[in-house]
Amino acid sequence: MDILTRLNSKTAYSTPALQAIIGAWVASTLLERLPKISTTNGNVSEDHYDKGSIYALLYSLYRSVGTVRSETGEPYELTFNTWGYAWPKDWGTNRTTTGSDPQRFGRNAYTGLFEAPAVKAFLEERGGRVHIVEMGCGTGAGAHHICKNVLPSCTYEAVDMQQAAIATCRRKFVPELGGRLVATHANATALSIQPASADLVVVCETHVTEHAGEVTKEDERFFQTAFRLLKPGGFLVWGNAIPDSTWKPCFAYLESIGMKEIAVRDVTKEAVVARDEDRRRVDAYVDQCVDRFYGFRIPVIGRRRRAEAEAALKNFYRNPGTNLYDNMTNGTDSYKVVAFQKPA
Ligand SMILES: C[S@@+](CC[C@H](N)C(=O)[O-])C[C@H]1O[C@@H](n2cnc3c(N)ncnc32)[C@H](O)[C@@H]1O
């Protein structure tokens, strides 16, 4: 069983199914010639994983693991699949996040999408009564945060390609918002949502634009969808840590389809601070997560797979000491928060 490539985006795996999958992955160690996950820094090369499989596993895992304790003992369910960043000092006070919240950096990442002065002015003109479509919402934790704490008069459609993530959104977040939040399972590159229906399109750490120095065909379809969904005058607000060399071609592509660059802010320094400050929470989460799986208790091969799982999860969270963390500190990747406008 290769958990990096074989799981399905259309499936939310139950806890017994996950136990069986992890057990089969441990057993498959005996057949594997070369390990695909580095236990030194968690790196997995691009041709060894499929994002659909990785996220199918992660979102089923988060639901199955359920409530955990943060490093300070605070109970929470992991729902923000977001690196996020410490709130930049020159952005003023952030009134939507509390200092002790284990997922505060994820909340910052969502709040920060609406901070550019032109976006703030656009929201003010409409009294905050805007319709938002998010492409790649994960569990909808950020959608819920925006609806509840940032734009309490908005309506929001949150889209993700992972059934397990959308199931969490419908269970945990949709019911509380009285019809303002809708969760849709779909690939954002082929959405059947009404064209010109969104005042804002939100993209927060969606797993696209990952290829260094290029805009792939998938990225093009993704941006075309955002353009099509926006009303004239509407904004694409987008934040992520991606290869630094990919921003420029993405901006050029967006301009080529008619979008206008309005704001670009670099928060890489603050993203590194977030990862440093989040380290103990991530360590505690990964421990509690892998402890649940019996397969990892099998002598020798279970221990080896446990080390791989821990390294891969920590790398996915850009924990200090991992490949993706190093990429942010050495300039390979940068975290930017940007706003583009569709001409009125
Ligand atoms: C790192 S997670 C971020 C999720 C969420 N925005 C958050 O911050 O918690 C990346 C997400 O992008 C989603 N994704 C990647 N490509 C997608 C696509 N073409 N359509 C819809 N979702 C996509 C994945 O399923 C995953 O949920």
XYZ file of C-alpha atoms in Angstrom, residues 5 15 30 32 64 77 82 122 132 144 154 167 199 220 229 233 239 284 303:
19
model
C -0.399 7.885 -4.212
C -10.982 5.099 11.653
C 9.305 -5.202 3.266
C 10.071 -1.138 -0.789
C -10.351 10.364 13.172
C -9.569 19.733 16.706
C -2.592 26.318 7.150
C -14.311 47.733 -1.312
C -17.245 35.046 -1.340
C -16.048 29.782 9.272
C -21.068 37.973 4.117
C -17.613 16.399 5.283
C -17.473 39.770 -5.003
C -3.970 28.363 -15.588
C -16.419 33.608 -10.957
C -14.676 45.037 -9.980
C -1.990 34.059 0.218
C 2.498 17.459 20.266
C 9.133 1.918 14.037
